[in-house]
Amino acid sequence: MKGVEMEDQMYEIEETMPLNPVESFLRMDRMPHIWCPSCGIGTTVNCFGRALETSGLDMDKVAIVSGIGCTGRVAGYLNLDSFHTTHGRPIPFATGLKLANPELKVVVYSGDGDLFAIGGNHFIHAARRNLDMTVICVNNFIYGMTGGQVAPTTPISATATTAPHGNFEQPFNLPYLAESCGAVYVARWTAYHVRYLTKAIKEALAKKGFSFIEVLAPCPTLYSRRNKLGDGLDQMVFYKEHSEIQHNIDTKTATLDFQGKIIVGKFVDKERPDYLTLMNEHYQKKFGDKYTPYKG
Amino acid sequence: MKADPKGVLTGAHFLDGDHACSEGAISAGCRFVAGYPITPSTEVVERIAERFPLVGGVFIQMEDEIASSIAILGGAWGGKKVMTVTSGPGFSLMMEHIGLAAMTETPCVFVDVQRAGPSTGLPTQPAQGDMMQARWGSHGDYAIIALCPNSPQECYDLTIKAFNLAEQYRVPVLLMMDECVGHMTERVIIPPAEEIEITPRRFYDGPKEDFLLFKPDADLVPPMVKAGDGYRIHVTGLTHDEKGYPHMSPTAQAKLIPRLVNKIKLNADKIIEYKEDQVEGADVVVVSYGITSRVALPAIEQARKEGIKVGHLRLIVAWPFPEKRIQELAAKGKALVVPELNLGQIFYEVERNAYGKVPVTLVPHPGGTVHNPKEIYNAIKSIRHGG
Ligand SMILES: Cc1ncc(C[n+]2csc(CCOP(=O)(O)OP(=O)(O)O)c2C)c(N)n1
Ligand code: SF4
Ligand SMILES: [Mg+2]
């Protein structure tokens, strides 16, 4: 509890300062946002703003792409070139955006259902191709926007409106999935770990290639309440007390059980040429001087 | 603006319609294509994949048609002219993103080389069964433009036109080919680049602080910018205001959606194109498009030889539909015959505009091959006798 208070206080103090540095990354003319009180999505956005602040990136060259869902609304609140696409398809949209204009830093910010149910196929192929983009998944174990249905991340035995007797399907282990498909950066944090998360986002943004961050975040309105886990703060306490930082572990072991231990950390950070680098090298070899390296 | 000579293969070629479409796209300045293989459209992307590296384009074979159809929208907002290519089953998968393109006013070209359906149907054989899907396939109200080439030469010419219209109206343009036109090989003339007229993107050039991404010009079409230009745009499939911000109200809906439809409807006279032959003195007019417009020719010739006054109206632009022209023909008492490789699609549009004033005869065909011209001839003849 103490740790939570400290983290929270740190933020509150900064938030009441005359100018919240994150504000310049937000579309303040769109406030108030639609998220419920103590929803974890806003906390992740705060971390994202802080990561941008120190990233050294030109904000005119950062584009954000979301799908549909509560997390899908993130794009609409960020003062960047921002695209709110269709359910499950932010990654292929981002693929086109990046390939058309490689000078952009492209970030996909979306929910667990969006990225791994309807959009799962796109995720695995983008990771395989090592497209240069950062994918941030807010995993609240549920479909928030549509009212709390079961997701491919819902832990076994947790309930959802479409799994009222408890879920019996095995959920994805997202870091393991990302790593096995070829992501060059994979991390998992929770909405409690604001400083770690901010650092991870900054690292992911600096990485060339497909970087992936899973952020566990409370959905107090649907997931926590239905599963009798208390409110957002109780979930934060749970994250604090049950998280174990284990960098570089075998992602295969990073499974999540219902209210069980949460392994967090930076699991993968490696180098592999990204899609456009491979394409340019390949065609240069093939066509020699006839080929002009593609720069957009 | 004239075409970039870099990709233009000026000269006389012997090409099939699919390859001619690829060349049309390159001549039009298309430099981003995403696609997923499907017969009978695959040759289009194969040639693009072959040609693109040396003309500065990027082709990517995506994991499915859903991905292809939204990757091109990302490509358009990244600043490129973009295209995807498919056939029936893939076209069905693309519908949600035709809607997103219409809603976000993203210029893009969808090519559908039609084959017989429904479902997997006859993968290697022709049909014209996607004409209504082209117009209405995505949910909600919106408008698109659809073109129907009837030869490899037109596959080349109309692909360029499709790109130009997409830029002019910030709208998805659908090139509705069919298996016959896609796979037939004929002479195709590619003109010198300086003779190819290209419509550039309507990039905004006013003061930055006044910029609104969805504030229309007088023709109801808003100018555009691309990601990375410093405008910090927001683009959403939600109902939005002129700034692009979501607005969840019937008022915002009533402002936006009619404009999306009207920018095509009110500019229809400028968009519509058809070719007529001996329509003026005719008693009967055959209304056709795509491969069927060629299959109809021997039927029309035969009927004329027998003294029947037959005209021919060939749709080049199917959507928006030339409503006024059909109304005029009906008002002049001309009976209408509509052969198409489906069991009645464009027919209903013709019938609707004839207002019951003249007989309208469908010459249906379930696809798989083309009509026997005799079926069309019989329809012409029976009208004449019946009327
Ligand atoms: C094609 C399509 N299918 C279904 C929906 C309905 N829908 C909207 S959001 C959503 C789930 C969102 O869950 P998630 O991605 O986990 O985001 P969250 O709301 O939890 O942040 C669904 C099923 C839709 N918009 N489009
Ligand atoms: S429903 Fe859940 S995920 Fe959505 S805003 Fe509310 S708390 Fe957040
Ligand atoms: Mg979710």
Tab-separated table of N, CA and C in Angstrom, chain B residues 78-208:
chain	number	residue	atom	x	y	z
B	78	GLY	N	0.125	8.315	-45.498
B	78	GLY	CA	1.571	8.507	-45.527
B	78	GLY	C	2.005	9.300	-46.757
B	79	GLY	N	1.060	9.595	-47.651
B	79	GLY	CA	1.351	10.476	-48.769
B	79	GLY	C	1.410	9.818	-50.134
B	80	LYS	N	1.182	8.522	-50.203
B	80	LYS	CA	1.303	7.844	-51.499
B	80	LYS	C	-0.039	7.704	-52.197
B	81	LYS	N	0.045	7.491	-53.512
B	81	LYS	CA	-1.125	7.015	-54.248
B	81	LYS	C	-1.135	5.496	-54.111
B	82	VAL	N	-2.289	4.951	-53.797
B	82	VAL	CA	-2.328	3.569	-53.330
B	82	VAL	C	-3.417	2.741	-54.017
B	83	MET	N	-3.187	1.417	-54.016
B	83	MET	CA	-4.149	0.527	-54.669
B	83	MET	C	-4.106	-0.840	-54.012
B	84	THR	N	-5.246	-1.522	-53.991
B	84	THR	CA	-5.255	-2.946	-53.682
B	84	THR	C	-6.085	-3.646	-54.749
B	85	VAL	N	-5.868	-4.943	-54.865
B	85	VAL	CA	-6.437	-5.696	-55.983
B	85	VAL	C	-6.987	-7.003	-55.449
B	86	THR	N	-8.166	-7.405	-55.931
B	86	THR	CA	-8.740	-8.649	-55.427
B	86	THR	C	-9.800	-9.188	-56.369
B	87	SER	N	-10.490	-10.240	-55.902
B	87	SER	CA	-11.663	-10.773	-56.586
B	87	SER	C	-12.684	-11.137	-55.513
B	88	GLY	N	-13.872	-11.583	-55.925
B	88	GLY	CA	-15.033	-11.768	-55.046
B	88	GLY	C	-14.787	-12.033	-53.566
B	89	PRO	N	-14.238	-13.196	-53.188
B	89	PRO	CA	-14.100	-13.480	-51.751
B	89	PRO	C	-13.264	-12.423	-51.024
B	90	GLY	N	-12.216	-11.956	-51.671
B	90	GLY	CA	-11.388	-10.912	-51.065
B	90	GLY	C	-12.121	-9.584	-51.022
B	91	PHE	N	-12.916	-9.335	-52.053
B	91	PHE	CA	-13.696	-8.089	-52.106
B	91	PHE	C	-14.658	-8.051	-50.913
B	92	SER	N	-15.273	-9.207	-50.616
B	92	SER	CA	-16.171	-9.265	-49.458
B	92	SER	C	-15.418	-8.901	-48.183
B	93	LEU	N	-14.192	-9.387	-48.042
B	93	LEU	CA	-13.413	-9.088	-46.836
B	93	LEU	C	-13.016	-7.614	-46.743
B	94	MET	N	-13.007	-6.927	-47.857
B	94	MET	CA	-12.533	-5.538	-47.867
B	94	MET	C	-13.606	-4.513	-47.525
B	95	MET	N	-14.838	-4.978	-47.396
B	95	MET	CA	-15.951	-4.027	-47.311
B	95	MET	C	-15.812	-3.025	-46.162
B	96	GLU	N	-15.375	-3.495	-44.990
B	96	GLU	CA	-15.306	-2.576	-43.852
B	96	GLU	C	-14.375	-1.402	-44.162
B	97	HIS	N	-13.343	-1.676	-44.949
B	97	HIS	CA	-12.367	-0.616	-45.200
B	97	HIS	C	-12.727	0.260	-46.384
B	98	ILE	N	-13.641	-0.203	-47.225
B	98	ILE	CA	-14.206	0.720	-48.214
B	98	ILE	C	-15.012	1.763	-47.438
B	99	GLY	N	-15.720	1.308	-46.411
B	99	GLY	CA	-16.463	2.237	-45.553
B	99	GLY	C	-15.533	3.187	-44.818
B	100	LEU	N	-14.439	2.665	-44.285
B	100	LEU	CA	-13.493	3.538	-43.566
B	100	LEU	C	-12.890	4.563	-44.527
B	101	ALA	N	-12.571	4.122	-45.738
B	101	ALA	CA	-12.005	5.043	-46.729
B	101	ALA	C	-13.008	6.139	-47.079
B	102	ALA	N	-14.287	5.742	-47.225
B	102	ALA	CA	-15.312	6.738	-47.553
B	102	ALA	C	-15.469	7.716	-46.385
B	103	MET	N	-15.500	7.181	-45.170
B	103	MET	CA	-15.726	7.999	-43.977
B	103	MET	C	-14.562	8.956	-43.716
B	104	THR	N	-13.342	8.495	-43.983
B	104	THR	CA	-12.165	9.319	-43.706
B	104	THR	C	-11.702	10.058	-44.966
B	105	GLU	N	-12.455	9.907	-46.049
B	105	GLU	CA	-12.162	10.590	-47.316
B	105	GLU	C	-10.710	10.365	-47.735
B	106	THR	N	-10.385	9.090	-47.818
B	106	THR	CA	-9.036	8.685	-48.174
B	106	THR	C	-8.983	8.289	-49.645
B	107	PRO	N	-8.193	8.992	-50.444
B	107	PRO	CA	-8.125	8.619	-51.859
B	107	PRO	C	-7.438	7.260	-52.030
B	108	CYS	N	-8.082	6.352	-52.753
B	108	CYS	CA	-7.505	5.018	-52.927
B	108	CYS	C	-8.252	4.301	-54.039
B	109	VAL	N	-7.600	3.284	-54.595
B	109	VAL	CA	-8.211	2.516	-55.683
B	109	VAL	C	-8.306	1.051	-55.274
B	110	PHE	N	-9.507	0.490	-55.403
B	110	PHE	CA	-9.747	-0.938	-55.185
B	110	PHE	C	-10.042	-1.549	-56.558
B	111	VAL	N	-9.293	-2.586	-56.913
B	111	VAL	CA	-9.570	-3.283	-58.171
B	111	VAL	C	-10.221	-4.613	-57.837
B	112	ASP	N	-11.369	-4.896	-58.465
B	112	ASP	CA	-12.049	-6.187	-58.284
B	112	ASP	C	-12.165	-6.834	-59.655
B	113	VAL	N	-11.381	-7.892	-59.880
B	113	VAL	CA	-11.516	-8.650	-61.126
B	113	VAL	C	-12.564	-9.722	-60.842
B	114	GLN	N	-13.784	-9.454	-61.315
B	114	GLN	CA	-14.919	-10.264	-60.872
B	114	GLN	C	-14.901	-11.680	-61.433
B	115	ARG	N	-15.209	-12.622	-60.549
B	115	ARG	CA	-15.366	-14.023	-60.920
B	115	ARG	C	-16.726	-14.477	-60.421
B	116	ALA	N	-17.142	-15.684	-60.860
B	116	ALA	CA	-18.492	-16.118	-60.521
B	116	ALA	C	-18.589	-16.523	-59.060
B	117	GLY	N	-19.581	-16.013	-58.368
B	117	GLY	CA	-19.843	-16.343	-56.971
B	117	GLY	C	-21.249	-16.871	-56.850
B	118	PRO	N	-21.831	-16.922	-55.678
B	118	PRO	CA	-21.267	-16.477	-54.405
B	118	PRO	C	-20.191	-17.439	-53.880
B	119	SER	N	-19.633	-17.064	-52.761
B	119	SER	CA	-18.589	-17.835	-52.096
B	119	SER	C	-17.445	-18.133	-53.072
B	120	THR	N	-16.862	-19.312	-52.991
B	120	THR	CA	-15.707	-19.592	-53.850
B	120	THR	C	-16.140	-19.722	-55.308
B	121	GLY	N	-17.379	-20.102	-55.542
B	121	GLY	CA	-17.975	-20.075	-56.878
B	121	GLY	C	-17.115	-20.730	-57.924
B	122	LEU	N	-16.875	-19.992	-59.007
B	122	LEU	CA	-16.038	-20.481	-60.100
B	122	LEU	C	-14.815	-19.565	-60.174
B	123	PRO	N	-13.746	-19.963	-59.489
B	123	PRO	CA	-12.612	-19.042	-59.317
B	123	PRO	C	-11.971	-18.543	-60.602
B	124	THR	N	-12.042	-19.326	-61.666
B	124	THR	CA	-11.307	-18.921	-62.870
B	124	THR	C	-12.242	-18.444	-63.969
B	125	GLN	N	-13.510	-18.248	-63.630
B	125	GLN	CA	-14.467	-17.922	-64.688
B	125	GLN	C	-15.228	-16.631	-64.378
B	126	PRO	N	-15.671	-15.964	-65.437
B	126	PRO	CA	-16.135	-14.576	-65.261
B	126	PRO	C	-17.530	-14.433	-64.675
B	127	ALA	N	-17.771	-13.252	-64.147
B	127	ALA	CA	-19.105	-12.832	-63.734
B	127	ALA	C	-19.068	-11.323	-63.562
B	128	GLN	N	-20.251	-10.754	-63.385
B	128	GLN	CA	-20.352	-9.330	-63.056
B	128	GLN	C	-21.269	-9.217	-61.845
B	129	GLY	N	-21.012	-10.093	-60.888
B	129	GLY	CA	-21.930	-10.245	-59.764
B	129	GLY	C	-21.634	-9.364	-58.568
B	130	ASP	N	-20.612	-8.501	-58.677
B	130	ASP	CA	-20.233	-7.686	-57.513
B	130	ASP	C	-20.625	-6.221	-57.690
B	131	MET	N	-21.477	-5.955	-58.693
B	131	MET	CA	-21.768	-4.557	-59.020
B	131	MET	C	-22.542	-3.839	-57.909
B	132	MET	N	-23.485	-4.546	-57.317
B	132	MET	CA	-24.247	-3.927	-56.212
B	132	MET	C	-23.405	-3.898	-54.943
B	133	GLN	N	-22.603	-4.929	-54.745
B	133	GLN	CA	-21.710	-4.931	-53.578
B	133	GLN	C	-20.757	-3.740	-53.653
B	134	ALA	N	-20.308	-3.428	-54.873
B	134	ALA	CA	-19.414	-2.287	-55.053
B	134	ALA	C	-20.079	-1.012	-54.554
B	135	ARG	N	-21.365	-0.899	-54.830
B	135	ARG	CA	-22.075	0.333	-54.455
B	135	ARG	C	-22.490	0.351	-52.987
B	136	TRP	N	-22.929	-0.813	-52.503
B	136	TRP	CA	-23.607	-0.825	-51.203
B	136	TRP	C	-22.958	-1.737	-50.169
B	137	GLY	N	-21.830	-2.343	-50.491
B	137	GLY	CA	-21.307	-3.450	-49.693
B	137	GLY	C	-20.918	-3.129	-48.269
B	138	SER	N	-20.484	-1.921	-47.989
B	138	SER	CA	-20.129	-1.566	-46.617
B	138	SER	C	-21.377	-1.012	-45.940
B	139	HIS	N	-21.382	-1.034	-44.616
B	139	HIS	CA	-22.580	-0.607	-43.914
B	139	HIS	C	-22.705	0.924	-43.900
B	140	GLY	N	-23.933	1.381	-43.747
B	140	GLY	CA	-24.164	2.820	-43.657
B	140	GLY	C	-24.267	3.476	-45.025
B	141	ASP	N	-24.460	4.790	-45.006
B	141	ASP	CA	-24.605	5.553	-46.245
B	141	ASP	C	-23.282	6.168	-46.636
B	142	TYR	N	-22.939	6.011	-47.884
B	142	TYR	CA	-21.706	6.604	-48.402
B	142	TYR	C	-21.803	6.536	-49.921
B	143	ALA	N	-20.834	7.108	-50.604
B	143	ALA	CA	-20.834	7.010	-52.062
B	143	ALA	C	-19.429	6.682	-52.527
B	144	ILE	N	-19.358	5.941	-53.584
B	144	ILE	CA	-18.067	5.609	-54.201
B	144	ILE	C	-18.193	5.882	-55.703
B	145	ILE	N	-17.098	5.671	-56.407
B	145	ILE	CA	-17.127	5.737	-57.871
B	145	ILE	C	-16.683	4.361	-58.365
B	146	ALA	N	-17.372	3.825	-59.376
B	146	ALA	CA	-16.952	2.530	-59.931
B	146	ALA	C	-16.870	2.606	-61.451
B	147	LEU	N	-15.802	2.046	-62.003
B	147	LEU	CA	-15.551	2.074	-63.445
B	147	LEU	C	-15.543	0.650	-64.001
B	148	CYS	N	-15.926	0.506	-65.268
B	148	CYS	CA	-16.041	-0.833	-65.872
B	148	CYS	C	-15.322	-0.912	-67.204
B	149	PRO	N	-14.062	-1.309	-67.242
B	149	PRO	CA	-13.357	-1.423	-68.511
B	149	PRO	C	-13.847	-2.624	-69.323
B	150	ASN	N	-13.780	-2.513	-70.655
B	150	ASN	CA	-14.181	-3.670	-71.464
B	150	ASN	C	-13.060	-4.186	-72.357
B	151	SER	N	-11.829	-3.720	-72.124
B	151	SER	CA	-10.695	-4.188	-72.929
B	151	SER	C	-9.417	-3.932	-72.139
B	152	PRO	N	-8.330	-4.612	-72.489
B	152	PRO	CA	-7.053	-4.305	-71.840
B	152	PRO	C	-6.670	-2.831	-71.986
B	153	GLN	N	-6.937	-2.240	-73.157
B	153	GLN	CA	-6.626	-0.817	-73.308
B	153	GLN	C	-7.362	0.006	-72.260
B	154	GLU	N	-8.645	-0.332	-72.076
B	154	GLU	CA	-9.406	0.422	-71.073
B	154	GLU	C	-8.971	0.095	-69.654
B	155	CYS	N	-8.462	-1.126	-69.442
B	155	CYS	CA	-7.939	-1.434	-68.096
B	155	CYS	C	-6.805	-0.462	-67.791
B	156	TYR	N	-5.980	-0.187	-68.788
B	156	TYR	CA	-4.906	0.791	-68.607
B	156	TYR	C	-5.489	2.201	-68.402
B	157	ASP	N	-6.307	2.619	-69.339
B	157	ASP	CA	-6.820	4.004	-69.307
B	157	ASP	C	-7.663	4.269	-68.060
B	158	LEU	N	-8.543	3.323	-67.742
B	158	LEU	CA	-9.465	3.567	-66.626
B	158	LEU	C	-8.780	3.419	-65.264
B	159	THR	N	-7.672	2.682	-65.207
B	159	THR	CA	-6.929	2.657	-63.937
B	159	THR	C	-6.382	4.053	-63.661
B	160	ILE	N	-5.871	4.698	-64.692
B	160	ILE	CA	-5.384	6.083	-64.510
B	160	ILE	C	-6.541	6.993	-64.104
B	161	LYS	N	-7.657	6.808	-64.801
B	161	LYS	CA	-8.836	7.629	-64.472
B	161	LYS	C	-9.278	7.389	-63.027
B	162	ALA	N	-9.202	6.118	-62.598
B	162	ALA	CA	-9.603	5.777	-61.226
B	162	ALA	C	-8.748	6.543	-60.218
B	163	PHE	N	-7.442	6.580	-60.449
B	163	PHE	CA	-6.562	7.324	-59.539
B	163	PHE	C	-6.896	8.809	-59.573
B	164	ASN	N	-7.142	9.327	-60.757
B	164	ASN	CA	-7.441	10.753	-60.863
B	164	ASN	C	-8.730	11.118	-60.135
B	165	LEU	N	-9.745	10.279	-60.291
B	165	LEU	CA	-11.017	10.552	-59.609
B	165	LEU	C	-10.862	10.418	-58.098
B	166	ALA	N	-10.070	9.431	-57.666
B	166	ALA	CA	-9.859	9.230	-56.223
B	166	ALA	C	-9.260	10.493	-55.610
B	167	GLU	N	-8.311	11.096	-56.313
B	167	GLU	CA	-7.670	12.313	-55.801
B	167	GLU	C	-8.621	13.501	-55.884
B	168	GLN	N	-9.337	13.592	-56.989
B	168	GLN	CA	-10.246	14.716	-57.200
B	168	GLN	C	-11.323	14.785	-56.120
B	169	TYR	N	-11.854	13.609	-55.761
B	169	TYR	CA	-13.003	13.590	-54.842
B	169	TYR	C	-12.680	13.010	-53.466
B	170	ARG	N	-11.432	12.673	-53.207
B	170	ARG	CA	-11.045	12.060	-51.927
B	170	ARG	C	-12.011	10.932	-51.585
B	171	VAL	N	-12.006	9.934	-52.441
B	171	VAL	CA	-13.011	8.882	-52.321
B	171	VAL	C	-12.386	7.567	-52.803
B	172	PRO	N	-12.842	6.425	-52.266
B	172	PRO	CA	-12.384	5.168	-52.869
B	172	PRO	C	-12.988	4.997	-54.261
B	173	VAL	N	-12.167	4.645	-55.232
B	173	VAL	CA	-12.651	4.370	-56.585
B	173	VAL	C	-12.443	2.891	-56.874
B	174	LEU	N	-13.489	2.255	-57.379
B	174	LEU	CA	-13.469	0.812	-57.595
B	174	LEU	C	-13.377	0.527	-59.086
B	175	LEU	N	-12.365	-0.210	-59.475
B	175	LEU	CA	-12.244	-0.616	-60.874
B	175	LEU	C	-12.835	-2.013	-60.986
B	176	MET	N	-14.038	-2.086	-61.591
B	176	MET	CA	-14.778	-3.347	-61.633
B	176	MET	C	-14.485	-4.068	-62.945
B	177	MET	N	-13.374	-4.794	-62.946
B	177	MET	CA	-13.030	-5.610	-64.116
B	177	MET	C	-13.809	-6.929	-64.025
B	178	ASP	N	-13.599	-7.805	-64.996
B	178	ASP	CA	-14.137	-9.160	-64.898
B	178	ASP	C	-13.078	-10.110	-65.444
B	179	GLU	N	-13.243	-11.395	-65.183
B	179	GLU	CA	-12.214	-12.368	-65.541
B	179	GLU	C	-11.865	-12.287	-67.023
B	180	CYS	N	-12.864	-12.096	-67.882
B	180	CYS	CA	-12.599	-12.080	-69.328
B	180	CYS	C	-11.688	-10.916	-69.692
B	181	VAL	N	-12.072	-9.737	-69.233
B	181	VAL	CA	-11.291	-8.546	-69.545
B	181	VAL	C	-9.902	-8.641	-68.908
B	182	GLY	N	-9.846	-9.219	-67.705
B	182	GLY	CA	-8.572	-9.355	-67.007
B	182	GLY	C	-7.612	-10.312	-67.706
B	183	HIS	N	-8.167	-11.342	-68.312
B	183	HIS	CA	-7.303	-12.373	-68.908
B	183	HIS	C	-7.208	-12.305	-70.425
B	184	MET	N	-7.930	-11.408	-71.053
B	184	MET	CA	-7.799	-11.339	-72.519
B	184	MET	C	-6.585	-10.481	-72.871
B	185	THR	N	-5.895	-10.899	-73.928
B	185	THR	CA	-4.694	-10.175	-74.328
B	185	THR	C	-4.967	-9.433	-75.629
B	186	GLU	N	-4.676	-8.151	-75.628
B	186	GLU	CA	-4.889	-7.313	-76.817
B	186	GLU	C	-3.803	-6.257	-76.869
B	187	ARG	N	-3.834	-5.511	-77.955
B	187	ARG	CA	-2.894	-4.417	-78.111
B	187	ARG	C	-3.252	-3.299	-77.122
B	188	VAL	N	-2.226	-2.817	-76.447
B	188	VAL	CA	-2.429	-1.703	-75.511
B	188	VAL	C	-1.404	-0.629	-75.841
B	189	ILE	N	-1.897	0.562	-76.095
B	189	ILE	CA	-0.999	1.676	-76.390
B	189	ILE	C	-0.778	2.481	-75.107
B	190	ILE	N	0.469	2.584	-74.722
B	190	ILE	CA	0.802	3.444	-73.579
B	190	ILE	C	1.408	4.730	-74.146
B	191	PRO	N	0.743	5.850	-73.937
B	191	PRO	CA	1.208	7.109	-74.536
B	191	PRO	C	2.472	7.632	-73.845
B	192	PRO	N	3.117	8.611	-74.446
B	192	PRO	CA	4.247	9.249	-73.766
B	192	PRO	C	3.767	9.911	-72.476
B	193	ALA	N	4.658	9.936	-71.484
B	193	ALA	CA	4.276	10.463	-70.166
B	193	ALA	C	3.664	11.855	-70.273
B	194	GLU	N	4.220	12.689	-71.177
B	194	GLU	CA	3.732	14.071	-71.237
B	194	GLU	C	2.319	14.174	-71.818
B	195	GLU	N	1.800	13.053	-72.302
B	195	GLU	CA	0.411	13.082	-72.791
B	195	GLU	C	-0.559	12.471	-71.786
B	196	ILE	N	-0.031	12.049	-70.636
B	196	ILE	CA	-0.907	11.428	-69.629
B	196	ILE	C	-1.231	12.458	-68.549
B	197	GLU	N	-2.512	12.760	-68.456
B	197	GLU	CA	-2.964	13.771	-67.493
B	197	GLU	C	-3.141	13.126	-66.110
B	198	ILE	N	-2.502	13.686	-65.110
B	198	ILE	CA	-2.553	13.129	-63.754
B	198	ILE	C	-3.117	14.171	-62.791
B	199	THR	N	-4.070	13.760	-61.969
B	199	THR	CA	-4.602	14.667	-60.946
B	199	THR	C	-3.761	14.520	-59.677
B	200	PRO	N	-3.079	15.577	-59.275
B	200	PRO	CA	-2.282	15.461	-58.046
B	200	PRO	C	-3.177	15.494	-56.815
B	201	ARG	N	-2.642	15.075	-55.698
B	201	ARG	CA	-3.383	15.155	-54.440
B	201	ARG	C	-3.721	16.613	-54.148
B	202	ARG	N	-4.893	16.817	-53.586
B	202	ARG	CA	-5.307	18.193	-53.269
B	202	ARG	C	-4.704	18.598	-51.939
B	203	PHE	N	-3.411	18.850	-51.950
B	203	PHE	CA	-2.753	19.233	-50.697
B	203	PHE	C	-3.146	20.649	-50.311
B	204	TYR	N	-3.382	20.813	-49.030
B	204	TYR	CA	-3.763	22.115	-48.476
B	204	TYR	C	-2.578	23.070	-48.570
B	205	ASP	N	-2.844	24.323	-48.966
B	205	ASP	CA	-1.721	25.256	-49.024
B	205	ASP	C	-2.009	26.589	-48.329
B	206	GLY	N	-3.036	26.613	-47.493
B	206	GLY	CA	-3.355	27.841	-46.764
B	206	GLY	C	-2.550	27.949	-45.475
B	207	PRO	N	-2.875	28.944	-44.653
B	207	PRO	CA	-2.153	29.098	-43.385
B	207	PRO	C	-2.440	27.925	-42.442
B	208	LYS	N	-1.382	27.471	-41.784
B	208	LYS	CA	-1.463	26.271	-40.963
B	208	LYS	C	-2.534	26.374	-39.873
